[in-house]
Short mmCIF file of C-alpha atoms and ligand atoms in Angstrom, two decimals:
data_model
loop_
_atom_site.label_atom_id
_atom_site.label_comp_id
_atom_site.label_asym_id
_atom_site.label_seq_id
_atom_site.Cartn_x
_atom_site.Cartn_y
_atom_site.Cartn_z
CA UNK A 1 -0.52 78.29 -73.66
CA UNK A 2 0.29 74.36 -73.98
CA UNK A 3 1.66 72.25 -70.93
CA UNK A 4 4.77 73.58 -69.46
CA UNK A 5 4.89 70.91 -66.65
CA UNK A 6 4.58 67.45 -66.26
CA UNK A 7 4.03 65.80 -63.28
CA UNK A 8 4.58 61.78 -62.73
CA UNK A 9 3.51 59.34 -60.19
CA UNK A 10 3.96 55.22 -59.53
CA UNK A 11 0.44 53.94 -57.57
CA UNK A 12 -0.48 50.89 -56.24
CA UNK A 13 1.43 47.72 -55.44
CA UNK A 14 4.97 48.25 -57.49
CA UNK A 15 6.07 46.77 -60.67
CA UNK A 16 9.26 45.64 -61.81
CA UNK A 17 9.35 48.34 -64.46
CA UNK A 18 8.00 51.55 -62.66
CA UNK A 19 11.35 53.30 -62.42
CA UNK A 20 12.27 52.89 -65.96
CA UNK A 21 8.80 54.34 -66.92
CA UNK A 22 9.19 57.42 -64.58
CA UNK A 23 13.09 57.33 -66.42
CA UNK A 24 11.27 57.73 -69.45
CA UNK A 25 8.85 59.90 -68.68
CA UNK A 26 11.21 62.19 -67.51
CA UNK A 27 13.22 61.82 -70.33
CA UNK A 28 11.09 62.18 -72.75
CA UNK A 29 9.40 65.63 -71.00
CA UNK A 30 12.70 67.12 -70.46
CA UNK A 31 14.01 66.22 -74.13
CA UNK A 32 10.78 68.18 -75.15
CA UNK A 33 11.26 71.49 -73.14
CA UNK A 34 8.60 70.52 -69.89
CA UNK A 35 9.57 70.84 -66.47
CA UNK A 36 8.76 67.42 -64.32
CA UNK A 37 7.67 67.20 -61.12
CA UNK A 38 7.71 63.70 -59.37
CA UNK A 39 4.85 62.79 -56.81
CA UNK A 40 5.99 60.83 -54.36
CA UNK A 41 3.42 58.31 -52.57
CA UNK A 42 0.97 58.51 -55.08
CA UNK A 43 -1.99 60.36 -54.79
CA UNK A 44 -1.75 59.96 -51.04
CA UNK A 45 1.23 61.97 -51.24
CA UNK A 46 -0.19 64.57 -53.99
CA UNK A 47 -3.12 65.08 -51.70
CA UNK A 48 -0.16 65.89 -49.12
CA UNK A 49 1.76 68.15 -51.50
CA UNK A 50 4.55 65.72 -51.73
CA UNK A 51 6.25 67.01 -54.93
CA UNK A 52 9.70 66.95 -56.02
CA UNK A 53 11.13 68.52 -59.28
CA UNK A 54 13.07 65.99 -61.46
CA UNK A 55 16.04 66.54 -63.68
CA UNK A 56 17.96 64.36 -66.17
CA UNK A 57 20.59 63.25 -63.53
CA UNK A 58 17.63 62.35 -61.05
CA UNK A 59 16.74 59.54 -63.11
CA UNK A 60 19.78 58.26 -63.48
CA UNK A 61 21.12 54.82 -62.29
CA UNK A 62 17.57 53.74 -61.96
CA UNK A 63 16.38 51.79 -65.11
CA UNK A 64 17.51 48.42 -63.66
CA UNK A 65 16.21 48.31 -60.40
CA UNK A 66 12.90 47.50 -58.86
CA UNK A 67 10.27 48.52 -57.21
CA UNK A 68 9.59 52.86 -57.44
CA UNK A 69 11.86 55.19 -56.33
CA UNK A 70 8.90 58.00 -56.11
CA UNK A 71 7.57 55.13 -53.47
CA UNK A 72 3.79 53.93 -53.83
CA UNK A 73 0.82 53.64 -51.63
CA UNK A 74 -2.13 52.04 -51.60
CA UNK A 75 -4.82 54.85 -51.05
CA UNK A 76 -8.84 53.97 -51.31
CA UNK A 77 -9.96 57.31 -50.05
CA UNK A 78 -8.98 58.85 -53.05
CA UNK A 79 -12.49 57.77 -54.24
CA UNK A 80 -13.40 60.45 -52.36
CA UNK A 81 -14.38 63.56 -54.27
CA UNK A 82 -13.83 65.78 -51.72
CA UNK A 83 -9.99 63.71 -51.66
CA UNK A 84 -10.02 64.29 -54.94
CA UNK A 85 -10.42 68.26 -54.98
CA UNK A 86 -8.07 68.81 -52.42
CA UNK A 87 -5.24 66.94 -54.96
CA UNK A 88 -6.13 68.90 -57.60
CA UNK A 89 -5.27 72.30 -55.68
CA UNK A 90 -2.29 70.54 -54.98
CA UNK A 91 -1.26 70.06 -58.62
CA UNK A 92 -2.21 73.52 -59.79
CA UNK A 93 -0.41 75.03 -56.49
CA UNK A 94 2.69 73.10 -57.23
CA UNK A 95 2.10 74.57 -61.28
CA UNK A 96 1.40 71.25 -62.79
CA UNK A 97 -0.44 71.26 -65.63
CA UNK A 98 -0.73 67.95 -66.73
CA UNK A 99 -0.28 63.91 -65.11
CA UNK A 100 1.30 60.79 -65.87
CA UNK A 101 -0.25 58.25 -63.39
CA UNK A 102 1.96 54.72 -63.80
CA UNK A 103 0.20 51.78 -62.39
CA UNK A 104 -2.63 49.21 -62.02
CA UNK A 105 -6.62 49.41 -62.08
CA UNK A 106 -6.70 51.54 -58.57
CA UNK A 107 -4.16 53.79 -60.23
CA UNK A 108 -6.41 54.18 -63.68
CA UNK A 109 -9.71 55.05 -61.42
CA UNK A 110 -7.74 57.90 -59.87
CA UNK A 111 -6.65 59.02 -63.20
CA UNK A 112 -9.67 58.94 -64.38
CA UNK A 113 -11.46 61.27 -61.65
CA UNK A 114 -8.97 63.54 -61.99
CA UNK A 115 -9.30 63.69 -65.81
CA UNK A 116 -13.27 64.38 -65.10
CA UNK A 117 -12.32 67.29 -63.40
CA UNK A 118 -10.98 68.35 -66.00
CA UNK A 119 -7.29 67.84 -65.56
CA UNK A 120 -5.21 66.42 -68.08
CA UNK A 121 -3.91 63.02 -67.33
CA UNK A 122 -2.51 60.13 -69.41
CA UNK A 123 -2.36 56.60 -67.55
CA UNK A 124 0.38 53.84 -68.10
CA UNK A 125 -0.45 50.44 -67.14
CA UNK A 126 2.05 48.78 -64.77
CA UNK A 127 0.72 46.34 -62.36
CA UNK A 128 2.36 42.28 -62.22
CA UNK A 129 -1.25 41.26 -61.75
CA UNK A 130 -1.87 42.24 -65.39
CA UNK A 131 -5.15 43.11 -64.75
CA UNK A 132 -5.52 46.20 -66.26
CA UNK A 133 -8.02 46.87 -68.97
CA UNK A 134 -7.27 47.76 -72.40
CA UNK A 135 -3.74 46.30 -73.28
CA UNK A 136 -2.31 42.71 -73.14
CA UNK A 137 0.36 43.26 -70.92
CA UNK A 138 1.63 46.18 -68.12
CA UNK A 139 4.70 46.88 -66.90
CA UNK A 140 5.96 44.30 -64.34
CA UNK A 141 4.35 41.30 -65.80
CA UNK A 142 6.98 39.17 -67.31
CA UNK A 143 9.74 40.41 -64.60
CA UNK A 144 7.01 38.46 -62.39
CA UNK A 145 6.66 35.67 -64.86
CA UNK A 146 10.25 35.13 -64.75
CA UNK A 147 10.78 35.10 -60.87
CA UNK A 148 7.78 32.37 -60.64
CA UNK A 149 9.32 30.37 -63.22
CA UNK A 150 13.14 30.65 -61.93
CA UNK A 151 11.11 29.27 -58.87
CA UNK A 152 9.36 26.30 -59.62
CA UNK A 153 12.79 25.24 -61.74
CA UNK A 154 13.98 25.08 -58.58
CA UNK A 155 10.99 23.80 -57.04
CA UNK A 156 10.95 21.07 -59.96
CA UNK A 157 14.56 19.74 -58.45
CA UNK A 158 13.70 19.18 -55.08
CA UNK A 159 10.37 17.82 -55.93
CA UNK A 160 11.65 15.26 -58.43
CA UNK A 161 14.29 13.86 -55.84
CA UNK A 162 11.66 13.08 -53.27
CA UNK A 163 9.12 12.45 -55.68
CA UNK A 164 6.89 14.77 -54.18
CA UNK A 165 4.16 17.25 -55.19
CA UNK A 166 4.19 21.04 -55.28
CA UNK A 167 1.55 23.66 -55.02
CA UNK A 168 2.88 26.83 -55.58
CA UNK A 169 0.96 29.97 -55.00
CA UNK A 170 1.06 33.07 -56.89
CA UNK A 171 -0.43 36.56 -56.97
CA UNK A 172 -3.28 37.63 -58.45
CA UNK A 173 -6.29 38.67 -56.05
CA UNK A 174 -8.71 38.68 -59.44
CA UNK A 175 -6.97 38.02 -61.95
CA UNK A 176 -5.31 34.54 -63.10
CA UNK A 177 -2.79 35.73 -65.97
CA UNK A 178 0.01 35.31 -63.37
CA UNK A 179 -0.95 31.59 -62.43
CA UNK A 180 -2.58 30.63 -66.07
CA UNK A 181 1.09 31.88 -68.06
CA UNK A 182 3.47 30.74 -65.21
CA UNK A 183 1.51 27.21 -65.84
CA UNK A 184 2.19 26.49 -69.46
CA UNK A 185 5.97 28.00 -69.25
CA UNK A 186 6.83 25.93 -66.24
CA UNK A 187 4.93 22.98 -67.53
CA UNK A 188 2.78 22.22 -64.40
CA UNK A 189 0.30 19.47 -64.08
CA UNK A 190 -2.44 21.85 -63.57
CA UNK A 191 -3.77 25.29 -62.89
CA UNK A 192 -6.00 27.16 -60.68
CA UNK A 193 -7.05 30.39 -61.09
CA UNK A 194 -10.12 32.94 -59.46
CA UNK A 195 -11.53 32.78 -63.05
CA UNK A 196 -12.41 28.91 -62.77
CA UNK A 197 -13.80 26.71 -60.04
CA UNK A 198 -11.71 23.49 -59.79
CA UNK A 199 -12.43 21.42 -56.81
CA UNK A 200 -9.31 19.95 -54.94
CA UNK A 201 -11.39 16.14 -56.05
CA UNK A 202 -9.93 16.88 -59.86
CA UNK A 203 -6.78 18.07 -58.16
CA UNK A 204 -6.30 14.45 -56.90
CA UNK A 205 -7.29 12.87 -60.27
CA UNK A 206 -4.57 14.77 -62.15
CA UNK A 207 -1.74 14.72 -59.19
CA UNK A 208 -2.32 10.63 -59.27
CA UNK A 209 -2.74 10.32 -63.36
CA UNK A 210 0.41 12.28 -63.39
CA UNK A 211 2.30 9.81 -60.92
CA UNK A 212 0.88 7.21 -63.03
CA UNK A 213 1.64 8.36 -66.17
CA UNK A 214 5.28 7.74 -64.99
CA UNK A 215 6.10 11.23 -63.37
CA UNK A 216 8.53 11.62 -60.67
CA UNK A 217 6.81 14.95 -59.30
CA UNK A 218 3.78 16.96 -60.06
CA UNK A 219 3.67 20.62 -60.16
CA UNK A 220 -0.10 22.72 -59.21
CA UNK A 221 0.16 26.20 -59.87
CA UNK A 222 -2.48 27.71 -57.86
CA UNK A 223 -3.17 31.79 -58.10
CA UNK A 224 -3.85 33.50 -54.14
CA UNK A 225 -7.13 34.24 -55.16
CA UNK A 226 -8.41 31.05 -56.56
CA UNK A 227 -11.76 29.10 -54.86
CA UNK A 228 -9.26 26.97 -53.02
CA UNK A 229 -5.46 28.88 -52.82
CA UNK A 230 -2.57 26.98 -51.79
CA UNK A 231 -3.06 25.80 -48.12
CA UNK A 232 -6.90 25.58 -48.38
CA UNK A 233 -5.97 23.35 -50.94
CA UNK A 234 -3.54 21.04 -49.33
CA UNK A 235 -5.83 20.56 -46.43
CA UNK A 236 -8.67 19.04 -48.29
CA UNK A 237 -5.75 17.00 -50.49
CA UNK A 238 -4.14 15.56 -47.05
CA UNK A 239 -8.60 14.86 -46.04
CA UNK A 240 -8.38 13.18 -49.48
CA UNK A 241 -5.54 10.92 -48.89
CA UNK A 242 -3.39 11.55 -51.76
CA UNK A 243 -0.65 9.17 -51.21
CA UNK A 244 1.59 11.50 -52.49
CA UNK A 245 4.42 14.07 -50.37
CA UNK A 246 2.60 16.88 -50.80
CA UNK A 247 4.57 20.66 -49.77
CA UNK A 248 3.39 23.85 -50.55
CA UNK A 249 4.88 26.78 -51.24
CA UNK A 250 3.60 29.95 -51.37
CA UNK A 251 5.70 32.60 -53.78
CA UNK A 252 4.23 35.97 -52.21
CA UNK A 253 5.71 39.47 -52.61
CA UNK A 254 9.42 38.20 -53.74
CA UNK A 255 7.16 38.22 -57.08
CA UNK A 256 7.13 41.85 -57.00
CA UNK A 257 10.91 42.78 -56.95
CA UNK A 258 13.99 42.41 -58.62
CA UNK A 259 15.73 44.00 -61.69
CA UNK A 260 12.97 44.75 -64.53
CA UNK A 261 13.44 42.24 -67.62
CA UNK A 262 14.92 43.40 -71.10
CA UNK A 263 11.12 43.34 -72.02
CA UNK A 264 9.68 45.58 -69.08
CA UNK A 265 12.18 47.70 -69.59
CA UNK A 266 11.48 48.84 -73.61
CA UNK A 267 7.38 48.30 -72.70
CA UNK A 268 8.37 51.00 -70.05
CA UNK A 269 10.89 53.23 -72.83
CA UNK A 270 7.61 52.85 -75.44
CA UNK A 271 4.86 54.09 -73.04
CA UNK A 272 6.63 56.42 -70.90
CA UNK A 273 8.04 58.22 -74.30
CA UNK A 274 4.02 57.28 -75.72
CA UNK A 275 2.17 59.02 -72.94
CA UNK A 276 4.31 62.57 -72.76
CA UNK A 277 3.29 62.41 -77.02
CA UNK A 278 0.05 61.94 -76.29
CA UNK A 279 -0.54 64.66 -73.36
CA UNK A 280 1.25 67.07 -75.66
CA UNK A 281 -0.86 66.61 -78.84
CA UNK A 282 -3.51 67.41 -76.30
CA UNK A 283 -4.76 64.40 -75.50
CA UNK A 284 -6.28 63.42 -71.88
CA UNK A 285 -8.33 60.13 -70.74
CA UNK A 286 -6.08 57.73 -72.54
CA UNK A 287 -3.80 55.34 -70.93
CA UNK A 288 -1.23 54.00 -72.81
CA UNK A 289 -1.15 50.09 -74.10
CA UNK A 290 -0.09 47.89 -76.21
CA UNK A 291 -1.99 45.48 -77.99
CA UNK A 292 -0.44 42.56 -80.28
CA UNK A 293 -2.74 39.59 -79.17
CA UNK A 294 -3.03 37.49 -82.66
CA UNK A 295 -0.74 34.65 -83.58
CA UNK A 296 -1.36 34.50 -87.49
CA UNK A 297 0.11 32.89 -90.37
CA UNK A 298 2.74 34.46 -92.80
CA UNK A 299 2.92 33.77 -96.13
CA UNK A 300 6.53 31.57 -96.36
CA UNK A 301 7.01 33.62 -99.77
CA UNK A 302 6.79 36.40 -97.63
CA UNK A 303 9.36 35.03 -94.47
CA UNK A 304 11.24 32.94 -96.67
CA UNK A 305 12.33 35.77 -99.31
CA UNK A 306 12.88 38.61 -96.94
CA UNK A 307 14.50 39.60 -93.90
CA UNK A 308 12.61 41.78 -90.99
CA UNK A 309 14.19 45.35 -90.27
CA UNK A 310 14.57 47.13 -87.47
CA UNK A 311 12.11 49.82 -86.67
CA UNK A 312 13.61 53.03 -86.85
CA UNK A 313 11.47 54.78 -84.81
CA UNK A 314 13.49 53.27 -81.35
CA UNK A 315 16.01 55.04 -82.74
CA UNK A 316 14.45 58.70 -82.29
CA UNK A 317 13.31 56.84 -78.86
CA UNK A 318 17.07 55.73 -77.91
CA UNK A 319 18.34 59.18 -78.71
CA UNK A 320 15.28 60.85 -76.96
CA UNK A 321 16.11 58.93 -73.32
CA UNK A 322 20.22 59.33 -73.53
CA UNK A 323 20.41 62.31 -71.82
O1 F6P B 1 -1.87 44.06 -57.30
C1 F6P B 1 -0.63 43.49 -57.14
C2 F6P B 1 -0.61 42.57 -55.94
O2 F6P B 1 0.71 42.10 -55.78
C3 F6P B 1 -1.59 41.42 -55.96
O3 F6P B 1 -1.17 40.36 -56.76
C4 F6P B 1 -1.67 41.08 -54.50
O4 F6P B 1 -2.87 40.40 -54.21
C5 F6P B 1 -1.63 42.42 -53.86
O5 F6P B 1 -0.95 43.27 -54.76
C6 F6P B 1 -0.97 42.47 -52.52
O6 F6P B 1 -1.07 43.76 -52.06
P1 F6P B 1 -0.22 44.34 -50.85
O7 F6P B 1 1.21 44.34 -51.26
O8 F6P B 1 -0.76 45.71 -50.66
O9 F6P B 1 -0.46 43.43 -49.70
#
C-alpha cells in the first residue's frame, strides 16, 4: 500500500516563507487523498511526539505571515542515532508514513538520517542564509533581501545628511549570499563576506576614495560572519583614523521576519506542491530546488516576434491550493 499520511515539519532558524510551504504542503496532500500530520518543534518535538493533524481550514490565514506556525527549534542532538531511532518510533506510532522536512542545511542532515533508515522523506530548502546545497535560492531569501535593502534606504538618508559612513551587518554565519546580493542592490561601497578576507586597511582606502570621488556617504555591507564583522571592524577603522563619522549598525534577527515576498511565496506554492509529487511517485532522498542560474542571450528574432505565455501548469497548482 502507497503513503496514506504525510507528515510536515519547519527546522532551524525560520524563514519568511515556511508557513506558505507547510500551506502548500498541506494543500497539496489533502487535494491528493493523504492525511497530514504537522510536527511541531521540529525534530525536537517529533522525538517528543509533538504531532498535530492538519486540515484545509488549519492552514488558513497563514500564507502571508512570517516566521512558522508549527514553531522551530534548533536541535544538534538529533545527530544522535540513538535520537534519531527514538523519532522514527515516533512517526510510525503517530502512523506517518512519509516526511516533508522544510528548512536549512541542519534541517537537510536530519532528513537525510532519517531517509537512511529507511524512511521516506523529501526536503525543501528554506533558510534566509541561502546556504543550502543544491538550488540557487530557499525560501526566505529575498523576504530577507528586501528587509536589508528597505534598511540601508533608510540608512542611505541619514548617512547622506551627516555625511557619514555606515557599516551594516547582516546574517550569514558561513555563508555571504545575504551580504554579497544586499551589496550590489543597495549599491554599497563595498562588501565583506566569510568567503573573502578583506582587511579593515582596504576598508579605509575605499571609504576615503569614495568621499573623494565626491560622495556624501559611504555604505560597507559587512556579513556577521566575516574575518572582521561590523564592530570588530569599526574599532580597527576608529585605530586607523578615518576622518570620516563612522556608525554602525547591526541588522540582526528583524532580517528573519515579516510578511513573505510575492516571490517566497510561489517558490513556497512550487516546492511544497513539488515535494508531496515527488514522495508519491515514490521518491525519497531528494529535496526540492530550483535551479535557473544562467543569464543568456535570446535571439531578438525570437523576443522581438513573439510574446511569452503563461505556464499553465500554475494553473493545476492554483486550483490544487484553493481549498
Ligand atoms: O541560519 C539562519 C540564521 O539567521 C543565521 O544567519 C544566523 O547566524 C543564525 O541563524 C542565528 O541563529 P539563532 O537565531 O539561533 O541565534
Amino acid at each position: 500500500m502507497g503513503i496514506q499520511t504525510i507528515a510536515v515539519l519547519t527546522g532551524g532558524g525560520d524563514a519568511p516563507g515556511m508557513n506558505a510551504a507547510v500551506r502548500a504542503v498541506t494543500r497539496a496532500a489533502l487535494h491528493n487523498g493523504l492525511r497530514v500530520l504537522g510536527i511541531r518543534r521540529a525534530y525536537e518535538g517529533m522525538t517528543q511526539g509533538e504531532f498535530c493533524e492538519l486540515g484545509p481550514r488549519d492552514v488558513g490565514g497563514i500564507i502571508q505571515r512570517g516566521g512558522t506556525f508549527l514553531k522551530t527549534a534548533r536541535f544538534p542532538q538529533f545527530a544522535e542515532p540513538e535520537v534519531q531511532r527514538r523519532a522514527l518510533v515516533q512517526l510510525k506510532t503517530h502512523g506517518a508514513g512519509a516526511l516533508v522536512a522544510i528548512g536549512g542545511d541542519g534541517t537537510m542532515r536530519g532528513a537525510l538520517a532519517l531517509h537512511r533508515l529507511g524512511f521516506p522523506v523529501v526536503g525543501i530548502p528554506a533558510s534566509i542564509d541561502n546556504d543550502v546545497y543544491g538550488t540557487d535560492i530557499a525560501i526566505g531569501v529575498d523576504t530577507a533581501l528586501n528587509t536589508i535593502i528597505e534598511a540601508i534606504d533608510k540608512l542611505r538618508d541619514t548617512a547622506s545628511s551627516h555625511q557619514r559612513a555606515f557599516l551594516v551587518e547582516t546574517m550569514g554565519r558561513h555563508c555571504g549570499h545575504l551580504a554579497l546580493m544586499s551589496g550590489i542592490i543597495s549599491g554599497a561601497e563595498m562588501t565583506l563576506v566569510p568567503e573573502r578576507d578583506v582587511e579593515p586597511e582596504e576598508v579605509a582606502a575605499a571609504v576615503r576614495e569614495a568621499y573623494a570621488r565626491g560622495k556624501t556617504h559611504a555604505i560597507v555591507v559587512v556579513s556577521e560572519g566575516a574575518k572582521y564583522p561590523a564592530m570588530k571592524l569599526k574599532q580597527r577603522l576608529d585605530e586607523l583614523k578615518l576622518d570620516v563619522d563612522l556608525r554602525v549598525t547591526i541588522l540582526g534577527h528583524v532580517q528573519r521576519g515579516g510578511h513573505p515576498s510575492a516571490w517566497d511565496r510561489l517558490i513556497a506554492a512550487r516546492f511544497g506542491v513539488a515535494a508531496v509529487e515527488r514522495l508519491l511517485a515514490g521518491e525519497s532522498g531528494v529535496m526540492v530546488g530550483l535551479r535557473a542560474r544562467e543569464v543568456v542571450p535570446v535571439p531578438l528574432e525570437e523576443s522581438g516576434s513573439r510574446q511569452r505565455e503563461p505556464d499553465m501548469e500554475f494553473y493545476r497548482m492554483g486550483r490544487m491550493l484553493a481549498q
